[in-house]
XYZ file of C-alpha atoms in Angstrom:
390
model
C -8.115 -34.334 1.968
C -6.288 -33.662 5.226
C -6.943 -30.486 7.164
C -3.408 -29.305 6.471
C -3.780 -29.750 2.717
C -7.158 -28.025 2.765
C -5.662 -25.114 4.633
C -2.848 -24.964 2.120
C -5.413 -24.856 -0.646
C -7.109 -21.843 0.854
C -3.817 -20.000 1.063
C -2.766 -21.013 -2.424
C -5.876 -19.727 -4.109
C -6.545 -16.740 -1.895
C -7.344 -13.779 -4.146
C -5.013 -11.590 -2.096
C -7.219 -8.638 -2.811
C -8.246 -9.646 -6.320
C -12.010 -10.028 -6.565
C -11.751 -11.942 -9.811
C -9.508 -14.662 -8.409
C -11.022 -18.110 -7.751
C -12.291 -19.242 -4.386
C -9.583 -21.357 -2.790
C -11.834 -23.249 -0.429
C -13.976 -24.372 -3.345
C -10.928 -25.499 -5.300
C -9.581 -27.400 -2.318
C -12.922 -29.079 -1.725
C -13.283 -30.203 -5.342
C -9.710 -31.454 -5.336
C -10.314 -33.666 -2.329
C -10.830 -36.862 -4.300
C -7.725 -36.427 -6.436
C -4.409 -37.952 -5.535
C -1.469 -35.562 -5.672
C 1.792 -37.060 -7.053
C 3.904 -38.515 -4.241
C 1.218 -37.420 -1.804
C 2.283 -33.764 -1.731
C 1.988 -30.710 -3.926
C 4.912 -28.614 -5.122
C 4.080 -25.123 -3.845
C 5.201 -22.626 -6.483
C 2.555 -20.077 -5.574
C 4.487 -18.066 -2.959
C 7.753 -16.220 -3.500
C 10.296 -17.961 -1.298
C 13.534 -19.921 -1.527
C 14.438 -23.509 -0.842
C 17.927 -22.462 0.270
C 18.730 -22.122 3.959
C 20.519 -18.921 4.998
C 24.298 -19.067 5.260
C 25.364 -20.543 8.589
C 26.419 -17.357 10.351
C 23.067 -15.766 9.515
C 20.834 -18.510 10.871
C 18.905 -17.981 14.076
C 20.722 -20.823 15.824
C 23.992 -18.986 15.186
C 22.888 -15.949 17.206
C 24.043 -16.281 20.821
C 22.980 -14.074 23.718
C 26.562 -13.906 24.930
C 27.658 -12.414 21.592
C 24.664 -10.276 20.678
C 23.667 -7.581 23.185
C 19.947 -7.338 23.845
C 19.070 -10.178 21.491
C 15.652 -10.690 23.065
C 14.929 -7.086 24.037
C 13.385 -4.090 22.340
C 15.814 -2.053 20.298
C 15.893 1.431 18.794
C 12.660 1.633 16.820
C 14.474 3.008 13.773
C 16.759 0.007 13.779
C 19.875 -1.379 15.418
C 22.652 1.173 14.986
C 25.112 -1.326 13.503
C 22.552 -2.489 10.939
C 21.639 1.047 9.895
C 25.305 1.880 9.439
C 25.876 -1.260 7.346
C 22.857 -0.441 5.185
C 24.125 3.109 4.653
C 27.541 1.816 3.592
C 25.953 -0.688 1.213
C 23.707 1.943 -0.378
C 26.513 4.464 -0.720
C 28.671 1.834 -2.409
C 25.843 1.407 -4.910
C 25.831 5.161 -5.577
C 22.675 6.034 -3.647
C 22.620 9.758 -3.045
C 21.290 10.820 0.325
C 21.920 7.515 2.082
C 22.503 8.436 5.714
C 21.570 7.200 9.169
C 18.624 9.618 9.343
C 17.185 8.516 5.969
C 17.189 4.733 6.522
C 14.549 2.765 8.431
C 14.644 -0.913 9.381
C 11.165 -2.404 9.016
C 9.312 -5.644 9.695
C 9.822 -6.831 6.141
C 9.398 -4.765 2.988
C 5.657 -5.410 3.282
C 5.426 -3.482 6.538
C 7.788 -0.826 5.244
C 5.686 -0.147 2.161
C 2.472 -0.161 4.203
C 3.942 2.413 6.581
C 5.136 4.508 3.630
C 1.642 4.555 2.129
C 0.212 5.402 5.545
C 2.585 8.348 5.909
C 2.265 9.703 2.360
C -1.339 9.070 1.272
C -4.469 10.413 2.952
C -7.755 8.484 2.785
C -9.332 8.944 -0.629
C -6.082 9.772 -2.386
C -4.779 7.286 -4.931
C -1.611 5.351 -5.695
C -0.808 4.381 -9.287
C 0.308 0.737 -9.517
C 2.196 -0.540 -12.552
C 0.723 -3.956 -13.307
C 1.122 -6.827 -13.094
C 2.318 -6.119 -9.572
C 3.364 -7.795 -6.337
C 0.064 -9.309 -5.150
C 0.004 -7.629 -1.738
C 0.441 -4.015 -2.843
C -3.193 -3.550 -3.851
C -4.342 -4.609 -0.392
C -1.603 -2.544 1.240
C -2.965 0.592 -0.435
C -6.567 -0.255 0.428
C -5.692 -0.995 4.047
C -4.507 2.605 4.366
C -7.864 3.845 2.987
C -6.200 4.985 -0.238
C -7.343 3.952 -3.718
C -5.207 1.724 -5.963
C -5.252 2.692 -9.656
C -3.906 -0.060 -11.904
C -2.037 0.435 -15.160
C -1.138 -2.641 -17.278
C 2.509 -1.997 -17.995
C 5.241 -4.616 -17.783
C 3.929 -6.880 -20.534
C 2.614 -4.072 -22.767
C 4.881 -1.019 -22.564
C 8.147 -1.270 -24.480
C 9.557 2.269 -24.769
C 9.912 5.335 -22.548
C 7.613 7.255 -24.894
C 4.886 4.652 -24.566
C 5.360 4.683 -20.803
C 4.939 8.436 -20.555
C 1.785 8.435 -22.668
C 0.243 5.565 -20.695
C 1.082 7.162 -17.357
C -0.400 10.507 -18.365
C -3.618 8.820 -19.445
C -3.937 6.671 -16.330
C -2.917 9.057 -13.552
C -6.064 10.462 -11.892
C -6.504 13.696 -9.935
C -5.601 13.141 -6.311
C -2.841 10.661 -7.106
C 0.072 10.989 -4.675
C 2.407 8.112 -5.495
C 3.626 5.727 -8.190
C 4.520 2.130 -7.285
C 6.520 -0.397 -9.303
C 8.899 -3.291 -8.662
C 12.232 -3.718 -10.426
C 13.095 -6.518 -11.163
C 9.414 -7.120 -11.596
C 7.343 -9.376 -9.411
C 5.725 -11.219 -11.176
C 6.909 -10.767 -14.783
C 10.651 -11.139 -14.218
C 11.284 -8.071 -16.361
C 14.215 -5.775 -15.556
C 13.409 -2.218 -16.550
C 16.060 -0.529 -18.671
C 17.651 2.581 -17.098
C 15.982 4.853 -19.665
C 12.591 3.406 -18.737
C 13.182 4.023 -15.036
C 14.296 7.546 -15.885
C 11.042 8.115 -17.803
C 9.043 6.955 -14.775
C 11.042 9.273 -12.524
C 10.552 12.228 -14.890
C 6.809 11.615 -14.970
C 6.645 11.456 -11.174
C 8.519 14.744 -10.914
C 6.196 16.494 -13.387
C 3.123 15.262 -11.519
C 4.697 15.781 -8.079
C 4.281 12.119 -7.099
C 6.185 10.102 -4.553
C 7.851 6.996 -6.008
C 7.561 3.689 -4.167
C 10.366 1.685 -5.764
C 10.148 -1.983 -4.741
C 13.694 -3.314 -5.061
C 13.489 -6.520 -3.053
C 14.858 -8.517 -6.011
C 17.730 -6.107 -6.687
C 20.305 -8.875 -6.238
C 18.641 -11.116 -8.811
C 18.919 -9.276 -12.109
C 20.114 -11.828 -14.665
C 19.976 -9.658 -17.779
C 20.746 -5.974 -18.166
C 21.405 -3.334 -15.522
C 18.921 -2.950 -12.690
C 18.735 0.644 -11.499
C 16.733 2.420 -8.838
C 14.437 5.374 -9.407
C 16.502 7.049 -6.687
C 19.265 7.485 -9.266
C 17.039 9.875 -11.212
C 14.692 11.296 -8.558
C 16.272 10.913 -5.114
C 14.158 13.736 -3.701
C 10.936 11.741 -4.070
C 11.891 8.041 -4.078
C 11.287 5.608 -1.244
C 13.153 2.384 -2.029
C 12.168 -0.879 -0.311
C 14.622 -3.729 0.268
C 14.296 -7.108 1.952
C 16.523 -9.700 3.580
C 13.715 -12.173 2.870
C 14.430 -12.440 -0.821
C 18.067 -11.421 -0.882
C 19.352 -13.867 1.739
C 16.694 -16.547 2.221
C 15.339 -15.050 5.454
C 11.649 -14.693 4.621
C 10.495 -15.961 7.994
C 12.617 -13.417 9.849
C 10.483 -10.492 8.635
C 13.155 -7.848 8.198
C 13.779 -5.289 5.487
C 14.654 -1.624 5.196
C 13.689 1.574 3.420
C 15.814 4.321 1.918
C 13.890 7.595 2.070
C 14.566 11.011 0.478
C 15.252 12.926 3.704
C 15.002 12.825 7.471
C 11.515 14.358 7.508
C 10.035 11.664 5.271
C 11.862 8.943 7.176
C 10.494 10.313 10.456
C 6.918 10.220 9.163
C 7.249 6.602 8.017
C 9.073 5.745 11.242
C 6.142 7.003 13.307
C 3.736 4.869 11.269
C 6.024 1.882 11.821
C 6.127 2.405 15.586
C 2.330 2.331 15.689
C 2.102 -0.903 13.695
C 5.037 -3.245 14.330
C 6.906 -1.018 16.854
C 10.173 -2.099 15.279
C 11.626 -4.844 13.108
C 12.372 -8.047 15.074
C 15.606 -7.585 16.993
C 17.082 -10.998 16.192
C 16.153 -10.617 12.524
C 18.048 -7.338 12.362
C 21.162 -8.990 13.746
C 20.815 -11.774 11.176
C 20.435 -9.129 8.469
C 23.570 -7.379 9.667
C 25.516 -10.615 9.363
C 24.131 -11.051 5.856
C 25.478 -7.654 4.814
C 28.805 -8.370 6.494
C 29.501 -11.897 5.263
C 26.706 -13.133 3.010
C 28.261 -12.266 -0.370
C 29.313 -15.818 -1.242
C 25.868 -17.187 -0.354
C 24.255 -14.478 -2.481
C 26.426 -15.275 -5.499
C 25.637 -18.976 -5.167
C 21.919 -18.295 -4.857
C 21.970 -16.039 -7.907
C 23.531 -18.812 -9.973
C 20.999 -21.385 -8.754
C 18.076 -19.048 -9.397
C 19.184 -18.093 -12.880
C 19.577 -21.732 -13.905
C 16.244 -22.654 -12.321
C 14.468 -19.817 -14.116
C 15.939 -20.749 -17.468
C 15.042 -24.431 -17.048
C 11.469 -23.746 -15.925
C 10.965 -21.245 -18.745
C 12.309 -23.705 -21.312
C 9.921 -26.386 -20.044
C 7.019 -23.983 -20.567
C 8.418 -22.616 -23.856
C 8.686 -19.125 -22.387
C 11.502 -16.572 -22.617
C 14.013 -16.827 -19.800
C 13.295 -14.354 -16.979
C 15.462 -11.242 -16.877
C 15.435 -11.256 -13.079
C 13.467 -11.969 -9.925
C 12.040 -15.358 -8.961
C 8.908 -15.754 -11.089
C 7.403 -16.697 -14.421
C 4.121 -15.025 -15.350
C 2.199 -16.369 -18.314
C -1.206 -16.419 -19.988
C -3.145 -19.701 -19.998
C -6.298 -18.356 -21.669
C -6.122 -20.953 -24.457
C -6.315 -23.733 -21.867
C -9.269 -22.398 -19.839
C -12.620 -24.138 -20.171
C -16.045 -23.345 -18.739
C -14.590 -23.692 -15.217
C -12.321 -20.721 -15.813
C -9.194 -20.135 -13.766
C -10.560 -22.180 -10.865
C -10.638 -25.241 -13.107
C -7.131 -24.692 -14.402
C -5.688 -24.263 -10.916
C -7.563 -27.378 -9.863
C -6.033 -29.322 -12.766
C -2.583 -28.117 -11.692
C -3.390 -29.135 -8.117
C -4.315 -32.619 -9.292
C -0.910 -32.857 -10.953
C 0.777 -31.778 -7.747
C 1.582 -28.162 -8.587
C 0.297 -25.037 -6.834
C 0.285 -21.757 -8.772
C -0.928 -18.250 -7.956
C -3.781 -16.726 -9.977
C -2.827 -13.748 -12.133
C -5.822 -11.713 -10.988
C -3.939 -11.190 -7.717
C -1.446 -9.123 -9.704
C -3.864 -6.817 -11.475
C -7.090 -6.374 -13.366
C -6.841 -7.707 -16.899
C -4.698 -10.663 -15.839
C -7.516 -13.024 -14.906
C -6.248 -15.640 -17.383
C -2.625 -15.470 -16.217
C -0.760 -17.460 -13.554
C 2.408 -16.889 -11.538
C 5.021 -19.571 -10.853
C 7.884 -19.146 -8.366
C 10.811 -21.230 -9.580
C 12.976 -20.642 -6.481
C 10.567 -22.081 -3.904
C 11.882 -25.635 -4.373
C 15.191 -27.089 -5.610
C 15.835 -26.436 -9.331
C 15.217 -29.987 -10.541
C 11.933 -30.125 -8.657
C 10.866 -26.753 -10.071
C 11.668 -27.896 -13.605
C 9.679 -31.105 -13.156
C 6.722 -29.131 -11.823
C 6.938 -26.748 -14.780
C 6.829 -29.753 -17.126
C 3.642 -30.958 -15.445
C 2.083 -27.559 -16.066
C 3.355 -27.604 -19.635
C 1.503 -30.876 -20.218
C -1.735 -29.019 -19.490
C -0.885 -26.330 -22.019
């Protein structure tokens, strides 16, 4: 196995904070003698897109003569034009409280959420995570010396009443925030408005902040996707990303909507002491996306929906309601090698998947597949290879 493939293997099977996930280096080593179809693996383990950004939003389209200070530091809260465009976008969506002083540009939603946890949670306090969750959030909470508390939710809770009961039972003393993604990474579920309202009501009763991960807001295929800020604007921090919305993952730029200027200032200070500010060029690219990326977004949404439906059909799963992932249980296929063996078998067939343990305790027999990381036909073919194992 080449060094590059071995390195890829380590990244693919990294537990990302999940102690129960398999050891990637071991998987890569045992896979060394196996030929991968066409000499390369289809990487469906990381949430990304095969589409290039629209032309005006690509880095090569940004010119120093047209963009002032392209390679210089900028206002650490964000470029003024970008903040204004974000405010206009959020207001058009009905976000109450969207204003220049409540919006923060950040070095991707990952950095934004990390800075929010840093500002809102003291060491030893806890954050309630609705599972299965975005794989990095557990580590984000731990990195701020807070304690993640996991609640299996998206695949098990069907009604607002069930949600309230489960939340009450799971929420420990010293909990300061509730985190969830909508549309869900990794389940693809879009929470109904009444479910989001129940979550917001619970957070208000328990005086919790809400970390509402909305990076897939533009990719809801079924039903209405609403923000917790609609029901509890006074306590909701919403995270957004140009990475997922406009195919700019490598740019590392996103933004937060916060409840008020005081909260935004606290998160802003944490951001200054970590990333200083979001990359200047990435902010300009994001501004262009908000200004003229609507056609690209509509095209991407159509591609993604079709790709999700085709991959789900190949695996005999329900079509995803939104997002970019399929999340499914492979327990019936596991042998004495456990998840490591299954991922190795997928590797040998040229497909890389993410272990479910990265998305929460209790999901050790599940896997995540990103159907937008490669062109639709390629994703469907990879899903069929996985289906052969099942």
